[in-house]
CSV table of N, CA and C in Angstrom, one decimal:
chain,number,residue,atom,x,y,z
W,591,MET,N,2.0,-71.0,24.3
W,591,MET,CA,2.7,-71.1,25.5
W,591,MET,C,2.0,-70.3,26.6
W,592,ARG,N,1.8,-70.8,27.7
W,592,ARG,CA,1.1,-70.2,28.8
W,592,ARG,C,2.1,-69.9,30.0
W,593,PHE,N,2.0,-68.7,30.6
W,593,PHE,CA,2.8,-68.4,31.7
W,593,PHE,C,2.0,-68.4,32.9
W,594,ARG,N,2.5,-68.9,34.0
W,594,ARG,CA,1.8,-68.9,35.3
W,594,ARG,C,2.0,-67.6,36.1
W,595,ARG,N,2.9,-66.8,35.7
W,595,ARG,CA,3.2,-65.6,36.5
W,595,ARG,C,3.4,-64.5,35.4
W,596,PRO,N,3.2,-63.3,35.8
W,596,PRO,CA,3.5,-62.2,34.9
W,596,PRO,C,4.9,-62.2,34.5
W,597,ILE,N,5.2,-61.7,33.3
W,597,ILE,CA,6.5,-61.6,32.8
W,597,ILE,C,7.0,-60.2,32.8
W,598,PHE,N,8.1,-59.9,33.5
W,598,PHE,CA,8.7,-58.6,33.5
W,598,PHE,C,10.1,-58.8,32.9
W,599,SER,N,10.4,-58.0,31.9
W,599,SER,CA,11.7,-58.2,31.3
W,599,SER,C,12.4,-56.8,31.2
W,600,ARG,N,13.7,-56.9,31.1
W,600,ARG,CA,14.6,-55.8,31.0
W,600,ARG,C,15.6,-56.1,29.9
W,601,ALA,N,16.0,-55.0,29.3
W,601,ALA,CA,17.0,-55.2,28.1
W,601,ALA,C,18.2,-54.3,28.4
W,602,PRO,N,19.1,-54.7,29.3
W,602,PRO,CA,20.3,-53.9,29.5
W,602,PRO,C,21.4,-54.3,28.6
W,603,THR,N,22.4,-53.4,28.6
W,603,THR,CA,23.7,-53.6,28.0
W,603,THR,C,24.7,-53.4,29.1
W,604,HIS,N,25.7,-54.4,29.2
W,604,HIS,CA,26.7,-54.3,30.3
W,604,HIS,C,28.1,-54.1,29.6
W,605,LEU,N,28.8,-53.1,29.9
W,605,LEU,CA,30.1,-52.8,29.3
W,605,LEU,C,31.1,-52.6,30.4
W,606,LEU,N,32.2,-53.3,30.3
W,606,LEU,CA,33.3,-53.0,31.2
W,606,LEU,C,34.4,-52.5,30.2
W,607,ILE,N,35.1,-51.4,30.6
W,607,ILE,CA,36.1,-50.9,29.7
W,607,ILE,C,37.3,-50.4,30.6
W,608,ASP,N,38.5,-50.7,30.2
W,608,ASP,CA,39.7,-50.2,30.8
W,608,ASP,C,40.1,-49.0,30.0
W,609,LEU,N,40.0,-47.8,30.6
W,609,LEU,CA,40.3,-46.6,29.9
W,609,LEU,C,41.7,-46.4,29.6
W,610,ARG,N,42.6,-47.1,30.3
W,610,ARG,CA,44.0,-47.0,30.0
W,610,ARG,C,44.4,-47.8,28.8
W,611,SER,N,44.0,-49.1,28.8
W,611,SER,CA,44.4,-50.0,27.7
W,611,SER,C,43.5,-50.1,26.6
W,612,GLY,N,42.2,-49.7,26.8
W,612,GLY,CA,41.2,-49.8,25.7
W,612,GLY,C,40.5,-51.1,25.7
W,613,ARG,N,40.9,-52.0,26.5
W,613,ARG,CA,40.3,-53.4,26.5
W,613,ARG,C,38.9,-53.2,27.0
W,614,TYR,N,37.9,-54.0,26.4
W,614,TYR,CA,36.6,-54.0,26.8
W,614,TYR,C,36.0,-55.4,26.8
W,615,GLU,N,34.8,-55.5,27.5
W,615,GLU,CA,34.0,-56.7,27.5
W,615,GLU,C,32.6,-56.2,27.5
W,616,ILE,N,31.8,-56.7,26.6
W,616,ILE,CA,30.4,-56.2,26.5
W,616,ILE,C,29.5,-57.4,26.3
W,617,ARG,N,28.3,-57.3,26.9
W,617,ARG,CA,27.2,-58.3,26.7
W,617,ARG,C,25.9,-57.5,26.8
W,618,HIS,N,24.9,-58.0,26.1
W,618,HIS,CA,23.6,-57.4,26.2
W,618,HIS,C,22.5,-58.4,26.2
W,619,ALA,N,21.4,-57.9,26.7
W,619,ALA,CA,20.2,-58.8,26.8
W,619,ALA,C,19.0,-58.1,26.1
W,620,GLY,N,18.6,-58.5,24.9
W,620,GLY,CA,17.5,-58.0,24.3
W,620,GLY,C,17.7,-56.7,23.5
W,621,HIS,N,18.9,-56.3,23.4
W,621,HIS,CA,19.2,-55.1,22.6
W,621,HIS,C,19.9,-55.5,21.2
W,622,PRO,N,19.8,-54.6,20.2
W,622,PRO,CA,20.5,-54.9,19.0
W,622,PRO,C,22.0,-54.9,19.3
W,623,PRO,N,22.8,-55.5,18.5
W,623,PRO,CA,24.2,-55.6,18.8
W,623,PRO,C,25.0,-54.3,18.7
W,624,ALA,N,25.9,-54.2,19.6
W,624,ALA,CA,26.8,-53.0,19.6
W,624,ALA,C,27.7,-53.2,18.4
W,625,ALA,N,28.4,-52.1,18.0
W,625,ALA,CA,29.3,-52.1,16.9
W,625,ALA,C,30.7,-51.4,17.3
W,626,HIS,N,31.8,-52.0,16.7
W,626,HIS,CA,33.1,-51.5,17.0
W,626,HIS,C,33.6,-50.9,15.7
W,627,PHE,N,33.9,-49.6,15.8
W,627,PHE,CA,34.5,-48.9,14.6
W,627,PHE,C,36.0,-49.0,14.7
W,628,ARG,N,36.6,-49.5,13.6
W,628,ARG,CA,38.1,-49.7,13.6
W,628,ARG,C,38.7,-48.6,12.7
W,629,ALA,N,39.4,-47.7,13.3
W,629,ALA,CA,39.9,-46.5,12.7
W,629,ALA,C,40.9,-46.9,11.5
W,630,GLY,N,41.6,-48.0,11.7
W,630,GLY,CA,42.6,-48.3,10.7
W,630,GLY,C,42.0,-48.7,9.4
W,631,SER,N,40.8,-49.4,9.4
W,631,SER,CA,40.2,-49.7,8.2
W,631,SER,C,39.0,-48.9,7.8
W,632,GLY,N,38.5,-48.1,8.8
W,632,GLY,CA,37.4,-47.2,8.6
W,632,GLY,C,36.1,-48.0,8.5
W,633,THR,N,36.0,-49.2,9.1
W,633,THR,CA,34.8,-50.0,9.0
W,633,THR,C,34.2,-50.3,10.4
W,634,TRP,N,33.0,-50.7,10.4
W,634,TRP,CA,32.3,-51.1,11.7
W,634,TRP,C,32.1,-52.6,11.7
W,635,GLU,N,32.3,-53.2,12.9
W,635,GLU,CA,32.1,-54.6,13.1
W,635,GLU,C,31.0,-54.8,14.1
W,636,LEU,N,30.0,-55.5,13.7
W,636,LEU,CA,28.9,-55.8,14.7
W,636,LEU,C,29.4,-56.9,15.7
W,637,LEU,N,29.1,-56.6,16.9
W,637,LEU,CA,29.4,-57.6,18.0
W,637,LEU,C,28.2,-58.5,18.3
W,638,ASN,N,27.9,-59.3,17.3
W,638,ASN,CA,26.7,-60.1,17.4
W,638,ASN,C,26.7,-61.2,18.5
W,639,GLN,N,27.9,-61.7,18.8
W,639,GLN,CA,28.1,-62.8,19.7
W,639,GLN,C,27.8,-62.4,21.2
W,640,ALA,N,27.6,-61.1,21.5
W,640,ALA,CA,27.4,-60.6,22.8
W,640,ALA,C,26.0,-60.7,23.3
W,641,GLY,N,25.1,-61.1,22.4
W,641,GLY,CA,23.7,-61.0,22.8
W,641,GLY,C,23.0,-62.2,23.4
W,642,GLY,N,21.8,-61.9,23.9
W,642,GLY,CA,21.0,-62.9,24.5
W,642,GLY,C,19.6,-62.3,24.6
W,643,PRO,N,18.7,-63.2,25.1
W,643,PRO,CA,17.3,-62.7,25.2
W,643,PRO,C,17.2,-61.6,26.4
W,644,ALA,N,16.1,-60.8,26.3
W,644,ALA,CA,15.9,-59.9,27.4
W,644,ALA,C,15.8,-60.6,28.7
W,645,LEU,N,16.3,-59.9,29.8
W,645,LEU,CA,16.2,-60.5,31.1
W,645,LEU,C,14.8,-60.8,31.5
W,646,GLY,N,14.6,-62.0,32.1
W,646,GLY,CA,13.3,-62.4,32.6
W,646,GLY,C,12.5,-63.2,31.7
W,647,ILE,N,12.9,-63.4,30.5
W,647,ILE,CA,12.2,-64.1,29.5
W,647,ILE,C,12.5,-65.6,29.5
W,648,VAL,N,13.8,-65.9,29.6
W,648,VAL,CA,14.3,-67.3,29.6
W,648,VAL,C,15.1,-67.5,30.9
W,649,GLU,N,14.6,-68.5,31.6
W,649,GLU,CA,15.4,-68.9,32.9
W,649,GLU,C,16.8,-69.4,32.5
W,650,GLU,N,17.7,-69.0,33.3
W,650,GLU,CA,19.1,-69.5,33.1
W,650,GLU,C,19.7,-69.2,31.7
W,651,ALA,N,19.3,-68.1,31.1
W,651,ALA,CA,19.9,-67.8,29.8
W,651,ALA,C,21.4,-67.4,30.0
W,652,GLY,N,22.2,-67.7,29.0
W,652,GLY,CA,23.6,-67.4,29.0
W,652,GLY,C,23.8,-66.1,28.3
W,653,TYR,N,24.7,-65.3,28.8
W,653,TYR,CA,25.1,-64.0,28.2
W,653,TYR,C,26.6,-64.0,28.1
W,654,HIS,N,27.1,-64.4,26.9
W,654,HIS,CA,28.5,-64.6,26.7
W,654,HIS,C,29.1,-63.2,26.3
W,655,PRO,N,30.2,-62.8,26.9
W,655,PRO,CA,30.7,-61.5,26.5
W,655,PRO,C,31.5,-61.6,25.2
W,656,VAL,N,31.6,-60.4,24.6
W,656,VAL,CA,32.6,-60.2,23.5
W,656,VAL,C,33.6,-59.4,24.1
W,657,LYS,N,34.9,-59.7,23.8
W,657,LYS,CA,36.0,-59.0,24.3
W,657,LYS,C,36.8,-58.4,23.1
W,658,GLY,N,37.3,-57.2,23.4
W,658,GLY,CA,38.0,-56.5,22.3
W,658,GLY,C,38.9,-55.4,22.9
W,659,THR,N,39.5,-54.7,22.0
W,659,THR,CA,40.4,-53.6,22.4
W,659,THR,C,40.1,-52.4,21.5
W,660,LEU,N,39.9,-51.2,22.1
W,660,LEU,CA,39.7,-50.0,21.3
W,660,LEU,C,41.1,-49.4,21.2
W,661,CYS,N,41.6,-49.4,19.9
W,661,CYS,CA,42.8,-48.7,19.6
W,661,CYS,C,42.6,-47.2,19.5
W,662,VAL,N,43.6,-46.4,19.4
W,662,VAL,CA,43.4,-44.9,19.3
W,662,VAL,C,42.6,-44.7,18.0
W,663,GLY,N,41.6,-43.9,18.1
W,663,GLY,CA,40.7,-43.6,16.9
W,663,GLY,C,39.5,-44.5,16.8
W,664,ASP,N,39.5,-45.6,17.5
W,664,ASP,CA,38.4,-46.6,17.4
W,664,ASP,C,37.2,-46.1,18.3
W,665,ALA,N,36.1,-46.7,18.1
W,665,ALA,CA,34.9,-46.3,18.9
W,665,ALA,C,34.0,-47.5,19.1
W,666,LEU,N,33.2,-47.5,20.1
W,666,LEU,CA,32.1,-48.4,20.3
W,666,LEU,C,30.8,-47.7,20.2
W,667,MET,N,29.8,-48.3,19.5
W,667,MET,CA,28.5,-47.7,19.4
W,667,MET,C,27.4,-48.6,19.9
W,668,MET,N,26.7,-48.1,20.9
W,668,MET,CA,25.5,-48.9,21.4
W,668,MET,C,24.3,-48.0,21.2
W,669,TYR,N,23.2,-48.7,20.9
W,669,TYR,CA,22.0,-47.9,20.5
W,669,TYR,C,20.7,-48.7,20.8
W,670,THR,N,19.6,-48.0,20.9
W,670,THR,CA,18.4,-48.7,21.2
W,670,THR,C,17.7,-49.1,19.9
W,671,ASP,N,16.8,-50.0,20.0
W,671,ASP,CA,16.1,-50.5,18.8
W,671,ASP,C,15.3,-49.5,18.1
W,672,GLY,N,14.9,-48.4,18.8
W,672,GLY,CA,14.2,-47.3,18.1
W,672,GLY,C,14.9,-46.6,17.0
W,673,LEU,N,16.2,-46.8,17.0
W,673,LEU,CA,17.0,-46.2,15.9
W,673,LEU,C,17.0,-47.1,14.6
W,674,VAL,N,16.7,-48.3,14.8
W,674,VAL,CA,16.9,-49.3,13.6
W,674,VAL,C,15.7,-50.1,13.2
W,675,GLU,N,14.6,-50.0,14.0
W,675,GLU,CA,13.4,-50.8,13.6
W,675,GLU,C,12.3,-49.9,13.1
W,676,ASN,N,11.6,-50.4,12.1
W,676,ASN,CA,10.5,-49.8,11.5
W,676,ASN,C,9.5,-50.9,11.2
W,677,PRO,N,8.2,-50.7,11.4
W,677,PRO,CA,7.2,-51.7,11.0
W,677,PRO,C,7.3,-52.1,9.5
W,678,GLY,N,7.3,-53.3,9.2
W,678,GLY,CA,7.4,-53.8,7.9
W,678,GLY,C,8.8,-53.9,7.3
W,679,ARG,N,9.8,-53.6,8.1
W,679,ARG,CA,11.2,-53.6,7.5
W,679,ARG,C,12.0,-54.5,8.4
W,680,ASP,N,12.8,-55.3,7.8
W,680,ASP,CA,13.7,-56.2,8.5
W,680,ASP,C,14.7,-55.4,9.4
W,681,LEU,N,14.8,-55.9,10.7
W,681,LEU,CA,15.7,-55.2,11.6
W,681,LEU,C,17.1,-55.1,11.1
W,682,ASP,N,17.6,-56.1,10.4
W,682,ASP,CA,19.0,-56.1,9.9
W,682,ASP,C,19.2,-55.0,8.9
W,683,LEU,N,18.1,-54.7,8.1
W,683,LEU,CA,18.2,-53.5,7.2
W,683,LEU,C,18.4,-52.2,7.9
W,684,GLY,N,17.7,-52.1,9.0
W,684,GLY,CA,17.8,-50.9,9.9
W,684,GLY,C,19.2,-50.7,10.4
W,685,ILE,N,19.8,-51.9,10.9
W,685,ILE,CA,21.1,-51.9,11.4
W,685,ILE,C,22.1,-51.5,10.3
W,686,ASP,N,22.0,-52.1,9.2
W,686,ASP,CA,22.8,-51.8,8.0
W,686,ASP,C,22.8,-50.3,7.7
W,687,ARG,N,21.6,-49.7,7.7
W,687,ARG,CA,21.4,-48.3,7.4
W,687,ARG,C,22.2,-47.5,8.4
W,688,LEU,N,22.0,-47.8,9.7
W,688,LEU,CA,22.7,-47.0,10.8
W,688,LEU,C,24.2,-47.1,10.6
W,689,LEU,N,24.7,-48.3,10.3
W,689,LEU,CA,26.2,-48.4,10.1
W,689,LEU,C,26.6,-47.7,8.9
W,690,GLY,N,25.8,-47.7,7.8
W,690,GLY,CA,26.2,-46.9,6.6
W,690,GLY,C,26.2,-45.4,6.9
W,691,ASP,N,25.2,-45.0,7.6
W,691,ASP,CA,25.2,-43.5,8.0
W,691,ASP,C,26.4,-43.2,8.9
W,692,ALA,N,26.7,-44.1,9.8
W,692,ALA,CA,27.8,-43.9,10.7
W,692,ALA,C,29.1,-43.8,9.9
W,693,THR,N,29.3,-44.7,9.0
W,693,THR,CA,30.5,-44.7,8.1
W,693,THR,C,30.7,-43.4,7.4
W,694,ALA,N,29.6,-42.9,6.7
W,694,ALA,CA,29.6,-41.7,6.0
W,694,ALA,C,29.9,-40.5,6.9
W,695,LEU,N,29.3,-40.5,8.1
W,695,LEU,CA,29.5,-39.4,9.0
W,695,LEU,C,30.9,-39.3,9.5
W,696,VAL,N,31.5,-40.4,9.8
W,696,VAL,CA,32.9,-40.5,10.2
W,696,VAL,C,33.8,-39.9,9.1
W,697,ALA,N,33.5,-40.2,7.9
W,697,ALA,CA,34.3,-39.7,6.7
W,697,ALA,C,34.1,-38.2,6.6
W,698,GLN,N,32.9,-37.7,6.9
W,698,GLN,CA,32.6,-36.3,6.7
W,698,GLN,C,33.1,-35.4,7.9
W,699,THR,N,32.7,-35.8,9.1
W,699,THR,CA,32.9,-34.9,10.2
W,699,THR,C,33.7,-35.5,11.4
W,700,GLY,N,34.0,-36.8,11.3
W,700,GLY,CA,34.7,-37.4,12.4
W,700,GLY,C,33.7,-37.9,13.5
W,701,LEU,N,34.2,-38.6,14.5
W,701,LEU,CA,33.4,-39.2,15.5
W,701,LEU,C,32.9,-38.2,16.6
W,702,ALA,N,33.7,-37.1,16.8
W,702,ALA,CA,33.4,-36.3,18.0
W,702,ALA,C,32.0,-35.7,17.9
W,703,GLN,N,31.4,-35.3,16.8
W,703,GLN,CA,30.1,-34.7,16.7
W,703,GLN,C,29.1,-35.7,16.2
W,704,GLY,N,29.5,-37.0,16.1
W,704,GLY,CA,28.6,-38.0,15.4
W,704,GLY,C,27.4,-38.5,16.0
W,705,ALA,N,27.4,-38.7,17.3
W,705,ALA,CA,26.2,-39.4,18.0
W,705,ALA,C,24.9,-38.6,17.8
W,706,GLN,N,24.9,-37.3,18.0
W,706,GLN,CA,23.6,-36.6,17.9
W,706,GLN,C,23.2,-36.6,16.4
W,707,ARG,N,24.1,-36.4,15.5
W,707,ARG,CA,23.7,-36.4,14.1
W,707,ARG,C,23.1,-37.8,13.7
W,708,LEU,N,23.7,-38.9,14.2
W,708,LEU,CA,23.1,-40.2,13.9
W,708,LEU,C,21.7,-40.3,14.4
W,709,VAL,N,21.5,-39.9,15.6
W,709,VAL,CA,20.1,-40.0,16.2
W,709,VAL,C,19.2,-39.1,15.4
W,710,ASN,N,19.6,-38.0,15.0
W,710,ASN,CA,18.7,-37.1,14.2
W,710,ASN,C,18.4,-37.6,12.8
W,711,SER,N,19.3,-38.4,12.2
W,711,SER,CA,19.2,-38.8,10.9
W,711,SER,C,18.5,-40.2,10.8
W,712,ALA,N,18.2,-40.8,12.0
W,712,ALA,CA,17.6,-42.2,12.0
W,712,ALA,C,16.2,-42.1,11.4
W,713,ASP,N,16.0,-43.2,10.6
W,713,ASP,CA,14.6,-43.4,10.0
W,713,ASP,C,13.8,-44.2,11.0
W,714,ALA,N,13.4,-43.6,12.0
W,714,ALA,CA,12.7,-44.3,13.1
W,714,ALA,C,11.3,-43.7,13.4
W,715,GLN,N,10.6,-44.5,14.1
W,715,GLN,CA,9.2,-44.1,14.5
W,715,GLN,C,9.4,-43.0,15.6
W,716,GLU,N,8.5,-42.0,15.5
W,716,GLU,CA,8.6,-40.8,16.4
W,716,GLU,C,8.2,-41.3,17.8
W,717,ASP,N,7.4,-42.3,18.0
W,717,ASP,CA,7.0,-42.7,19.3
W,717,ASP,C,7.8,-43.8,20.0
W,718,ASP,N,9.0,-44.1,19.4
W,718,ASP,CA,9.9,-45.1,19.9
W,718,ASP,C,11.1,-44.4,20.5
W,719,ASP,N,11.8,-45.0,21.4
W,719,ASP,CA,13.0,-44.4,22.0
W,719,ASP,C,14.1,-44.4,21.0
W,720,ARG,N,14.9,-43.3,21.0
W,720,ARG,CA,16.0,-43.2,20.1
W,720,ARG,C,17.2,-42.8,20.9
W,721,SER,N,18.0,-43.7,21.3
W,721,SER,CA,19.2,-43.4,22.1
W,721,SER,C,20.4,-44.0,21.5
W,722,LEU,N,21.5,-43.3,21.6
W,722,LEU,CA,22.8,-43.8,21.0
W,722,LEU,C,23.9,-43.4,22.0
W,723,MET,N,24.8,-44.3,22.2
W,723,MET,CA,26.0,-44.0,23.0
W,723,MET,C,27.2,-44.3,22.1
W,724,LEU,N,28.1,-43.4,22.0
W,724,LEU,CA,29.3,-43.5,21.2
W,724,LEU,C,30.5,-43.3,22.1
W,725,ILE,N,31.3,-44.3,22.3
W,725,ILE,CA,32.5,-44.2,23.1
W,725,ILE,C,33.7,-44.2,22.1
W,726,TRP,N,34.5,-43.1,22.1
W,726,TRP,CA,35.6,-42.9,21.2
W,726,TRP,C,36.9,-42.8,22.0
W,727,ARG,N,37.9,-43.5,21.5
W,727,ARG,CA,39.2,-43.4,22.1
W,727,ARG,C,40.1,-42.5,21.3
W,728,ASP,N,40.5,-41.4,21.9
W,728,ASP,CA,41.3,-40.4,21.1
W,728,ASP,C,42.7,-40.5,21.7
């Protein structure tokens, strides 16, 4: 495939959230999927349907939102690929590991102190970005 012009891409995540009702709408371009923690079951749900290619790669790409509601005790987790990718390892395994660590952390210490501990515990490359945002509804 040849390109006639330089390619510049961006990989944003767009989140709209109503802080009163907890309703949200999320879509992302080129990022790993966000995850919704459900306090009632103690489980994480990947929001895979919200994704699309990085901006600037595919003309007229569609970015369909995932809609949901954060109940009291629920959380949304968004993170960069530097937390979950490692050379020679499937990206899905990295995501599974992050969600497993997040589940264990919630059981041990709760969500309030969780984000920094998850970033510190990530099995990531030192030269890659490692960012995580955890939005918790209390």
